[in-house]
């Protein structure tokens, strides 16, 4: 029971006890055309912060989600034709598949932040807030004031829960 | 109280706790000082926005009104003067079909003209600084003089494509994107800037544009054919001159339709070709993928067959707008590139939103954060120092918390056509260039020339952020104010629509 509040406090404590040290930007990977993909190259600034497999896992999963959003298959064609037939009014009541997937991505990023990145003093910004150009990862440095920070650092070793 | 499992209710509790702790009176003075601004009001491109950010058009919209007037008047005359005769003499299906076509034409026109064509938001100062650093490292040159144009090469489907750096937007343009000099924006899959619809045609509105010109072709041919039919039928009874006296409007319609048909039908044919080969007007005119350039030159974006290309262009997924016009601006410090650190569109995640707020706090007040070197992961101490003049963080709350944004929006702003506005479109008497009026039905494609580079160098406030500097011994207490903002943000869930 003790670990949960510390994890919970982690994200909060990150705000008022940590300061922004650096930002790393993962650029887009255009080798597949104009579809949305991000480079999975592991930035050197994160080497001391997070384990490489965890990081690459996150980015790969994001790429999978974006590919799903932009996938052109039966469902997206159906949606497109239906939308055209209803003069796009149907989107007043329902959201496009792309938007649904973007929401899923937002939730995933939040979950990753809570579980993996915040305990390591990192935060991922949803690419949609950066115009889908980059994945911005902020690196925080702990100012080490409050006692809960020492608690958070003790649980920083634990990864996903 | 603190139970494992669901994190969200806990967050709710926590936020409400923090809010009671926070002194609410402290926020309201700041709130009153700076009014909330929507992002479209701070948009750096040369666009016009109506209906509180729901409608987005290019700056010069005179020709758009001409288009609208032509369509309305011709169709109006047709329905008023020709349809009564034709529906009686031939079939009432004629006005019905005409009506359907007319509504479709207007709908697609509005959708093309009013929606975001796929504008790429400009880089945040941090991103721009990061890119500049990378380029400087690659070039090996020192900043101070304007470096040569920057390009990156990428291989797409076996073809080498050059990505150019946009000096205005401070990004490397994605493939097929281009900077529209009229609107001063980078647009994804840029086709052309169309003055007739008063907007750029890009990734997000290309299908509407195509449907507009296609349906307009049908409408024009339809009206032309049936007005001629009408005149002929009447002339059989009354004679030609009497007919002209009875229905003088028909003459006007025939003239308008005659001159429009060539250009519009021609344009539809041209765009049908472009869609089937998955090219943009830009690429076609430049001959980017023509075999004349080289034997191995081919279009890497084409899906191979015409059917797939058409389906992809017309029925593919429609990406949402990246510029979040109706979101609220967080910082009210004017910046050369607009603050794209905004609220998320899809249900704010407190971590990101708070971090954005913190970013803005740091940037806008240029505060020196001197932290003790106690890293979380016990790596070597890396400290942030920022430009600053303020000694304490308590005064930090001022400019930042003034722009208290509301939480995420329920739906992204531009996916719905939203043709109904409260106050209708606000016509502006712009200084549209006379050159537009001289176009005699020939579709004028505005191709974007290469963007003239603007003076280089970092943005004034962004440069030192994120760079690690010397270690200081000071310690500054955390900002209470950013916490307050976060808590308020957490409480206020949805912004107004």
XYZ file of C-alpha atoms in Angstrom:
658
model
C 0.000 0.000 0.000
C 2.854 2.319 0.577
C 4.164 2.170 -2.973
C 0.954 3.378 -4.581
C 0.815 6.821 -2.941
C 4.449 7.351 -3.746
C 3.852 6.568 -7.378
C 0.873 8.806 -7.333
C 2.805 11.553 -5.692
C 5.571 11.091 -8.194
C 3.837 12.976 -10.926
C 2.743 15.690 -8.558
C 6.072 15.994 -6.876
C 7.709 16.233 -10.248
C 5.966 19.560 -10.703
C 6.971 21.463 -7.678
C 10.188 19.844 -6.730
C 11.820 19.223 -10.069
C 13.056 21.727 -12.560
C 13.312 21.393 -16.270
C 16.820 20.566 -17.269
C 16.671 19.706 -20.909
C 14.437 18.680 -23.718
C 15.062 15.996 -26.248
C 13.247 15.945 -29.540
C 12.544 12.821 -31.512
C 12.037 13.810 -35.095
C 9.795 12.261 -37.654
C 10.926 9.370 -39.755
C 9.861 9.964 -43.341
C 11.415 6.909 -44.875
C 7.978 5.395 -45.284
C 6.470 8.405 -46.977
C 4.222 10.937 -45.383
C 2.692 8.571 -42.859
C 3.325 9.426 -39.255
C 6.317 7.651 -37.793
C 8.916 8.757 -35.320
C 12.556 7.872 -35.265
C 13.345 5.218 -32.732
C 16.937 6.272 -32.327
C 17.792 6.354 -28.658
C 18.985 9.862 -27.728
C 22.244 10.047 -25.858
C 20.828 12.389 -23.239
C 18.511 9.678 -22.031
C 21.142 7.031 -21.669
C 21.572 7.621 -17.994
C 17.903 8.102 -17.366
C 15.965 5.268 -18.806
C 16.576 1.801 -20.041
C 16.754 1.561 -23.769
C 14.208 -1.253 -24.267
C 11.578 0.649 -22.313
C 12.079 3.737 -24.350
C 12.112 1.990 -27.676
C 9.031 0.103 -26.672
C 7.166 3.339 -26.070
C 8.161 4.850 -29.376
C 7.419 1.690 -31.301
C 4.003 1.466 -29.754
C 3.295 5.065 -30.633
C 4.309 4.361 -34.207
C 1.956 1.416 -34.274
C -0.890 3.567 -33.036
C -0.253 6.257 -35.612
C -0.105 3.664 -38.346
C -3.434 2.362 -37.135
C -4.929 5.837 -37.299
C -3.783 6.408 -40.828
C -4.405 2.929 -42.091
C -6.374 2.830 -45.288
C -8.557 -0.190 -45.164
C -12.154 -1.227 -45.362
C -13.185 0.573 -42.231
C -11.689 3.913 -43.168
C -13.156 3.761 -46.662
C -16.538 2.954 -45.222
C -16.238 5.866 -42.861
C -15.192 8.140 -45.696
C -18.074 7.133 -47.919
C -20.581 7.383 -45.120
C -19.274 10.799 -44.245
C -19.517 11.945 -47.829
C -23.036 10.591 -48.117
C -24.138 12.505 -45.046
C -22.280 15.624 -46.179
C -19.902 15.179 -43.262
C -22.658 16.016 -40.847
C -22.175 12.659 -39.266
C -19.085 13.984 -37.572
C -21.230 16.216 -35.455
C -22.286 13.159 -33.520
C -19.430 10.781 -33.965
C -15.722 11.225 -34.101
C -13.438 9.994 -36.821
C -11.313 6.940 -36.361
C -8.271 9.128 -36.409
C -9.554 11.114 -33.483
C -10.388 7.972 -31.578
C -6.881 6.683 -32.033
C -5.435 10.040 -31.047
C -7.353 9.862 -27.812
C -6.017 6.387 -27.257
C -2.534 7.713 -27.841
C -3.120 10.495 -25.342
C -4.162 7.975 -22.732
C -1.231 5.746 -23.515
C 1.236 8.582 -23.175
C -0.275 9.608 -19.891
C -0.044 6.060 -18.627
C 3.544 5.768 -19.750
C 4.370 9.033 -18.087
C 2.855 7.950 -14.823
C 4.334 4.513 -14.746
C 7.680 4.764 -16.399
C 8.811 8.237 -17.213
C 7.839 10.390 -14.287
C 9.570 8.128 -11.783
C 12.696 8.682 -13.822
C 12.248 12.397 -14.007
C 11.136 12.424 -17.611
C 7.954 13.539 -19.300
C 6.712 12.841 -22.759
C 4.683 15.478 -24.559
C 1.961 14.215 -26.838
C 3.152 14.875 -30.406
C -0.228 16.341 -31.322
C 0.677 19.316 -29.192
C 3.765 19.843 -31.293
C 2.001 19.576 -34.608
C 3.019 15.933 -34.987
C 6.526 17.063 -35.750
C 8.381 15.702 -32.769
C 8.055 13.666 -29.631
C 9.301 16.033 -26.990
C 10.799 14.475 -23.912
C 11.504 16.789 -21.027
C 14.225 15.885 -18.610
C 13.728 17.070 -15.088
C 16.218 17.457 -12.344
C 15.129 16.933 -8.815
C 15.760 19.787 -6.476
C 15.643 17.374 -3.628
C 13.819 19.439 -1.064
C 10.867 17.571 0.327
C 10.952 14.220 1.988
C 8.582 12.685 -0.500
C 11.217 13.116 -3.118
C 13.455 10.731 -1.366
C 10.471 8.444 -1.274
C 10.015 8.854 -5.002
C 13.636 8.180 -5.687
C 13.355 4.996 -3.756
C 10.571 3.816 -6.014
C 12.165 5.134 -9.142
C 13.771 1.806 -9.664
C 10.434 0.098 -10.033
C 9.210 0.092 -13.573
C 5.726 -0.660 -14.815
C 3.149 -1.582 -12.324
C -7.698 7.099 1.454
C -4.899 6.519 -0.951
C -5.710 3.265 -2.547
C -4.019 1.534 -5.360
C -5.934 0.806 -8.454
C -7.645 3.670 -10.105
C -5.448 6.680 -10.293
C -7.967 9.043 -11.695
C -10.327 9.460 -8.741
C -7.296 9.970 -6.596
C -6.202 12.709 -8.862
C -9.586 14.282 -8.519
C -9.286 14.204 -4.773
C -5.829 15.560 -4.893
C -6.809 18.404 -7.087
C -9.685 19.389 -4.934
C -7.390 19.272 -1.951
C -4.861 21.478 -3.584
C -7.494 23.927 -4.655
C -8.730 24.434 -1.128
C -5.213 24.948 -0.002
C -4.585 27.452 -2.683
C -5.685 30.927 -1.995
C -8.307 31.584 -4.613
C -8.240 35.357 -4.219
C -4.693 35.250 -5.470
C -5.779 33.959 -8.834
C -8.598 36.307 -9.602
C -6.522 39.469 -9.752
C -4.289 37.832 -12.310
C -7.263 36.544 -14.171
C -8.777 39.961 -14.389
C -5.557 41.487 -15.556
C -5.080 39.434 -18.690
C -8.070 38.216 -20.703
C -8.078 34.733 -22.137
C -7.018 34.655 -25.703
C -7.747 31.976 -28.201
C -4.988 30.577 -30.309
C -6.418 31.813 -33.557
C -5.999 35.335 -32.295
C -2.308 34.716 -31.901
C -1.911 32.780 -35.112
C 1.275 33.795 -36.897
C 0.139 33.082 -40.437
C -1.675 35.480 -42.708
C -5.073 33.963 -42.283
C -8.424 35.362 -41.407
C -10.610 33.744 -38.837
C -14.323 34.055 -38.395
C -16.890 32.732 -35.991
C -14.446 32.768 -33.124
C -11.921 30.577 -34.865
C -14.246 28.078 -36.457
C -13.739 29.409 -39.953
C -10.314 29.878 -41.469
C -9.577 31.537 -44.768
C -6.764 33.216 -46.601
C -6.275 36.914 -46.241
C -7.635 37.955 -49.611
C -11.117 36.653 -50.007
C -12.479 38.932 -52.713
C -12.414 36.315 -55.414
C -14.158 33.861 -53.151
C -17.118 36.210 -52.919
C -17.072 36.502 -56.676
C -17.248 32.730 -56.968
C -20.083 32.612 -54.495
C -22.000 35.374 -56.242
C -21.603 33.770 -59.632
C -22.845 30.440 -58.388
C -25.750 31.928 -56.458
C -26.906 34.225 -59.170
C -26.666 31.713 -61.970
C -28.381 29.016 -59.980
C -30.945 31.465 -58.674
C -31.828 32.602 -62.139
C -32.046 29.017 -63.273
C -34.447 28.049 -60.499
C -36.538 31.147 -60.917
C -36.860 31.437 -64.648
C -36.067 28.139 -66.245
C -37.221 25.542 -63.801
C -40.924 26.427 -63.759
C -41.119 25.928 -67.497
C -38.980 22.822 -67.534
C -40.667 21.119 -64.626
C -43.992 21.512 -66.330
C -42.901 20.704 -69.828
C -40.441 17.971 -69.137
C -40.185 16.608 -65.641
C -40.088 17.985 -62.090
C -36.972 15.970 -61.528
C -34.998 18.730 -63.180
C -35.241 21.276 -60.379
C -34.781 18.487 -57.848
C -31.552 17.286 -59.353
C -30.479 20.850 -59.873
C -31.243 21.577 -56.247
C -29.235 18.635 -55.030
C -26.283 19.621 -57.169
C -26.537 23.194 -56.018
C -26.545 22.255 -52.347
C -23.645 19.891 -52.891
C -21.638 22.571 -54.684
C -22.162 25.081 -51.920
C -21.454 22.557 -49.213
C -18.177 21.470 -50.695
C -17.224 25.049 -51.467
C -17.737 26.097 -47.894
C -15.940 23.080 -46.593
C -12.967 23.791 -48.835
C -12.858 27.457 -48.069
C -13.462 27.391 -44.374
C -11.423 24.471 -43.178
C -7.816 24.176 -42.239
C -5.967 22.889 -45.303
C -3.388 21.128 -43.185
C -1.339 23.951 -41.777
C 1.738 22.886 -39.891
C 2.153 24.829 -36.697
C 5.441 26.596 -36.332
C 8.155 25.157 -34.203
C 8.282 26.049 -30.549
C 11.372 27.960 -29.509
C 12.848 24.844 -27.937
C 12.430 22.814 -31.066
C 13.856 25.547 -33.222
C 16.858 25.842 -30.943
C 17.373 22.107 -30.978
C 17.237 21.977 -34.756
C 19.558 24.916 -35.102
C 22.012 23.207 -32.828
C 21.869 20.037 -34.849
C 22.339 21.913 -38.078
C 25.231 23.890 -36.689
C 26.878 20.728 -35.558
C 26.334 19.194 -38.959
C 27.560 22.222 -40.814
C 30.428 22.886 -38.516
C 29.743 26.565 -38.951
C 29.391 29.134 -36.266
C 26.248 31.120 -35.977
C 26.474 34.732 -36.802
C 26.123 34.770 -40.527
C 23.312 33.251 -42.493
C 24.130 29.651 -43.241
C 23.286 28.195 -46.641
C 19.822 26.696 -47.176
C 19.446 23.568 -45.206
C 18.214 20.346 -46.679
C 17.892 16.846 -45.462
C 17.689 13.868 -47.729
C 15.471 10.921 -47.112
C 14.795 7.846 -49.159
C 11.151 7.106 -49.647
C 10.212 3.946 -51.469
C 13.504 3.981 -53.273
C 13.379 7.605 -54.345
C 15.609 10.225 -52.808
C 13.545 13.142 -51.620
C 14.962 16.392 -50.325
C 13.403 17.908 -47.246
C 13.851 21.617 -47.083
C 14.184 23.703 -43.992
C 11.552 26.389 -43.707
C 13.065 29.571 -42.337
C 9.740 31.032 -41.387
C 8.305 28.065 -39.591
C 11.679 26.809 -38.395
C 10.982 23.233 -39.271
C 12.101 20.749 -41.816
C 9.137 20.446 -44.079
C 7.689 16.981 -44.364
C 7.697 15.553 -47.865
C 5.023 17.077 -50.080
C 4.590 19.992 -47.743
C 5.187 23.453 -49.036
C 5.158 26.951 -47.675
C 2.404 29.123 -49.036
C 3.743 32.630 -49.363
C 0.268 34.114 -49.509
C -0.852 32.595 -46.267
C 2.619 32.420 -44.752
C 2.092 28.882 -43.551
C 3.602 25.528 -44.276
C 0.822 23.295 -45.530
C 0.937 19.537 -45.642
C 0.556 17.937 -49.050
C 0.335 21.387 -50.514
C -1.537 21.414 -53.777
C -1.958 25.074 -54.606
C -3.389 28.268 -53.255
C -6.777 28.785 -54.819
C -8.061 32.366 -54.789
C -11.437 31.179 -56.065
C -12.066 29.358 -52.846
C -10.078 31.829 -50.813
C -7.849 29.267 -49.177
C -4.931 26.928 -49.714
C -5.723 23.462 -50.952
C -3.814 20.909 -48.953
C -4.075 17.565 -47.301
C -7.193 18.226 -45.285
C -9.364 19.886 -47.846
C -8.194 18.471 -51.130
C -11.049 16.017 -51.376
C -13.586 18.776 -50.757
C -11.928 20.898 -53.376
C -12.092 18.069 -55.868
C -15.730 17.364 -55.092
C -16.436 21.048 -55.408
C -15.003 21.374 -58.891
C -16.503 18.079 -59.938
C -19.969 18.950 -58.752
C -19.614 22.441 -60.124
C -18.779 20.947 -63.515
C -21.914 18.869 -63.369
C -23.962 21.831 -62.218
C -22.605 24.058 -64.924
C -23.196 21.504 -67.632
C -26.620 20.780 -66.184
C -27.683 24.396 -66.168
C -26.183 25.024 -69.560
C -27.927 22.070 -71.121
C -31.309 22.780 -69.633
C -31.273 26.468 -70.292
C -30.550 25.704 -73.921
C -33.346 23.145 -73.885
C -35.658 25.705 -72.368
C -34.828 28.315 -74.983
C -35.241 25.839 -77.812
C -38.577 24.548 -76.568
C -39.884 28.014 -76.097
C -38.616 29.153 -79.484
C -40.607 26.380 -81.130
C -43.747 27.969 -79.803
C -43.028 31.636 -79.670
C -40.090 32.257 -81.834
C -36.615 33.030 -80.776
C -36.898 36.750 -80.222
C -40.017 36.412 -78.125
C -38.280 33.843 -76.039
C -35.432 36.168 -75.385
C -37.877 38.820 -74.325
C -39.640 36.444 -71.974
C -36.580 35.003 -70.362
C -33.669 37.384 -70.658
C -32.024 35.755 -67.702
C -31.418 32.653 -69.736
C -29.013 34.545 -71.921
C -26.957 35.567 -68.931
C -26.934 32.016 -67.656
C -25.811 30.638 -70.969
C -22.993 33.121 -71.189
C -21.748 32.448 -67.667
C -22.007 28.705 -68.072
C -20.354 28.703 -71.436
C -17.274 30.451 -70.178
C -17.157 28.476 -66.956
C -17.555 25.082 -68.499
C -14.234 25.102 -70.280
C -12.187 26.091 -67.306
C -14.019 24.102 -64.658
C -14.423 20.921 -66.622
C -10.823 21.205 -67.697
C -9.768 21.653 -64.128
C -11.795 18.664 -62.988
C -10.146 16.557 -65.623
C -6.732 17.770 -64.574
C -7.339 16.999 -60.928
C -8.800 13.618 -61.782
C -5.501 12.872 -63.431
C -3.600 14.156 -60.424
C -5.614 12.066 -58.032
C -5.247 8.922 -60.070
C -1.484 9.346 -60.146
C -1.317 10.664 -56.565
C 0.462 13.888 -57.373
C -0.083 17.407 -56.237
C -0.412 20.361 -58.581
C 2.847 21.583 -57.157
C 4.673 18.397 -58.081
C 3.100 18.151 -61.475
C 3.995 21.654 -62.489
C 7.526 21.254 -61.248
C 7.751 17.900 -62.950
C 9.103 16.289 -59.813
C 8.149 12.787 -60.797
C 8.095 12.994 -64.540
C 10.163 10.518 -66.452
C 11.756 13.402 -68.283
C 13.944 14.010 -65.294
C 15.474 10.652 -65.379
C 14.763 7.085 -66.246
C 14.524 6.053 -62.640
C 12.329 8.899 -61.614
C 8.962 7.785 -60.372
C 6.391 8.898 -57.868
C 7.149 7.205 -54.552
C 3.782 8.085 -53.068
C 1.671 6.397 -55.666
C 0.009 3.223 -54.505
C 0.485 1.580 -57.828
C -2.983 1.514 -59.314
C -5.509 4.192 -60.108
C -8.261 2.782 -57.955
C -6.190 2.732 -54.789
C -4.895 6.210 -55.463
C -8.409 7.547 -55.904
C -9.672 5.803 -52.811
C -6.761 7.078 -50.785
C -7.261 10.645 -51.885
C -11.021 10.772 -51.534
C -11.995 8.255 -48.902
C -8.877 7.974 -46.824
C -8.787 8.975 -43.170
C -9.118 12.680 -42.573
C -6.449 13.878 -40.173
C -7.508 16.432 -37.594
C -6.264 19.961 -37.598
C -2.899 20.483 -35.975
C -3.316 24.104 -35.100
C -6.092 23.954 -32.510
C -7.600 27.288 -33.468
C -10.091 27.506 -30.670
C -7.809 26.470 -27.867
C -6.636 29.013 -25.377
C -3.257 30.602 -25.372
C -1.407 29.896 -22.155
C 1.239 32.510 -21.949
C 0.502 36.067 -22.775
C 4.062 36.967 -23.471
C 4.332 37.769 -27.181
C 6.650 35.407 -28.901
C 7.803 35.297 -32.505
C 6.495 31.793 -32.853
C 3.176 31.350 -31.174
C 2.978 29.272 -28.061
C 2.092 25.859 -29.295
C 2.371 24.573 -25.772
C -1.270 24.591 -25.301
C -3.917 22.518 -23.764
C -4.282 19.140 -25.287
C -7.162 18.583 -27.567
C -8.068 15.157 -26.466
C -8.706 15.237 -22.804
C -5.898 16.980 -21.071
C -3.328 14.912 -19.385
C -2.343 16.764 -16.320
C 1.282 15.900 -16.648
C 1.637 17.447 -20.044
C -0.564 20.388 -19.388
C 1.148 21.224 -16.184
C 4.489 20.823 -17.782
C 3.432 23.160 -20.517
C 2.354 25.683 -17.961
C 5.660 25.323 -16.277
C 7.447 25.769 -19.572
C 5.593 28.941 -20.199
C 6.364 30.132 -16.725
C 9.991 29.503 -17.280
C 10.086 31.022 -20.689
C 7.928 33.995 -20.205
C 9.442 35.310 -17.052
C 12.994 34.244 -17.837
C 13.544 33.030 -14.376
C 16.793 31.668 -13.161
C 16.197 28.265 -11.693
C 19.138 27.256 -9.698
C 18.701 23.827 -8.365
C 20.766 21.794 -6.059
C 22.494 18.986 -7.795
C 20.440 16.099 -6.577
C 19.521 14.140 -9.657
C 16.861 11.532 -9.421
C 18.893 8.841 -11.058
C 22.178 9.757 -9.496
C 23.734 10.761 -12.767
C 26.149 13.631 -12.959
C 24.530 16.838 -11.887
C 22.940 18.797 -14.663
C 21.358 22.030 -13.707
C 19.088 24.343 -15.525
C 19.764 27.975 -15.483
C 17.555 30.231 -17.418
C 17.734 33.869 -18.157
C 16.117 35.624 -15.284
C 15.742 38.801 -13.502
C 13.305 37.915 -10.818
C 14.710 36.908 -7.528
C 11.927 34.866 -6.147
C 9.394 32.588 -7.629
C 6.414 34.029 -5.906
C 6.243 36.799 -8.432
C 6.314 34.222 -11.158
C 2.657 33.669 -10.809
C 1.753 36.968 -12.349
C 2.114 36.743 -16.078
C 1.618 33.030 -16.181
C -1.514 32.484 -14.268
C -3.122 35.320 -16.051
C -3.806 33.123 -19.019
C -5.683 30.398 -17.254
C -6.751 28.023 -19.915
C -9.575 25.628 -19.699
C -9.183 21.957 -20.106
C -9.423 19.849 -23.214
C -12.086 20.284 -25.731
C -14.615 17.572 -26.276
C -14.066 17.480 -30.001
C -11.280 18.774 -32.120
C -12.151 22.083 -33.606
C -12.111 21.481 -37.276
C -13.449 18.088 -38.008
C -17.011 19.273 -38.205
C -18.097 21.527 -41.004
C -19.939 23.772 -38.605
C -21.660 25.716 -41.269
C -23.946 27.433 -38.824
C -22.485 30.401 -37.126
C -23.958 32.704 -34.584
C -23.291 35.877 -36.380
C -22.716 34.654 -39.882
C -19.659 35.354 -41.862
C -18.141 38.706 -41.428
C -17.331 40.050 -44.836
C -14.222 42.080 -44.883
C -13.489 44.723 -47.364
C -10.005 43.584 -48.005
C -7.582 45.147 -50.299
C -7.747 42.228 -52.663
C -5.476 42.706 -55.545
C -7.000 43.746 -58.796
C -5.034 41.068 -60.519
C -7.505 38.495 -59.292
C -10.316 40.068 -61.183
C -8.495 39.876 -64.416
C -8.602 36.160 -64.410
C -11.047 35.236 -67.083
C -12.063 31.909 -65.805
C -8.635 30.446 -66.111
C -7.777 28.829 -62.910
C -4.835 30.624 -61.461
C -2.515 28.401 -59.567
C -0.451 30.031 -56.985
C 2.687 28.102 -56.612
C 4.850 28.908 -53.727
C 8.281 30.136 -54.488
C 11.042 29.064 -52.163
C 10.665 30.850 -48.963
C 13.063 33.716 -48.621
C 15.084 33.023 -45.543
C 14.454 35.262 -42.638
C 17.330 36.386 -40.505
C 18.717 33.520 -38.571
C 19.453 33.257 -34.960
C 17.617 32.063 -31.991
C 14.415 33.457 -30.828
C 14.972 35.914 -28.060
C 13.422 34.022 -25.256
C 13.987 30.510 -26.278
C 17.666 30.137 -26.624
C 19.073 29.341 -23.258
C 16.230 27.164 -22.235
C 17.091 23.567 -22.071
C 20.783 24.064 -22.197
C 22.640 23.063 -19.170
C 24.906 25.676 -17.780
C 27.076 26.148 -14.796
C 26.219 24.641 -11.527
C 24.964 27.052 -9.009
C 24.735 26.507 -5.354
C 21.400 28.124 -4.817
C 18.157 26.474 -4.213
C 14.876 28.042 -5.045
C 11.600 26.915 -3.614
C 8.997 25.452 -5.866
C 6.438 27.649 -7.415
C 3.202 27.674 -5.602
C 1.598 29.459 -8.460
C 2.143 26.859 -11.124
C 0.580 24.377 -8.755
C -2.425 26.599 -8.378
C -2.789 26.889 -12.110
C -2.544 23.192 -12.480
C -5.137 22.569 -9.860
C -7.520 25.036 -11.378
C -6.897 23.528 -14.758
C -7.605 20.145 -13.361
C -10.880 21.372 -11.992
C -12.063 23.115 -15.102
C -12.581 20.299 -17.499
C -14.085 21.431 -20.692
C -13.692 24.601 -22.557
C -16.586 26.344 -24.145
C -17.453 25.164 -27.608
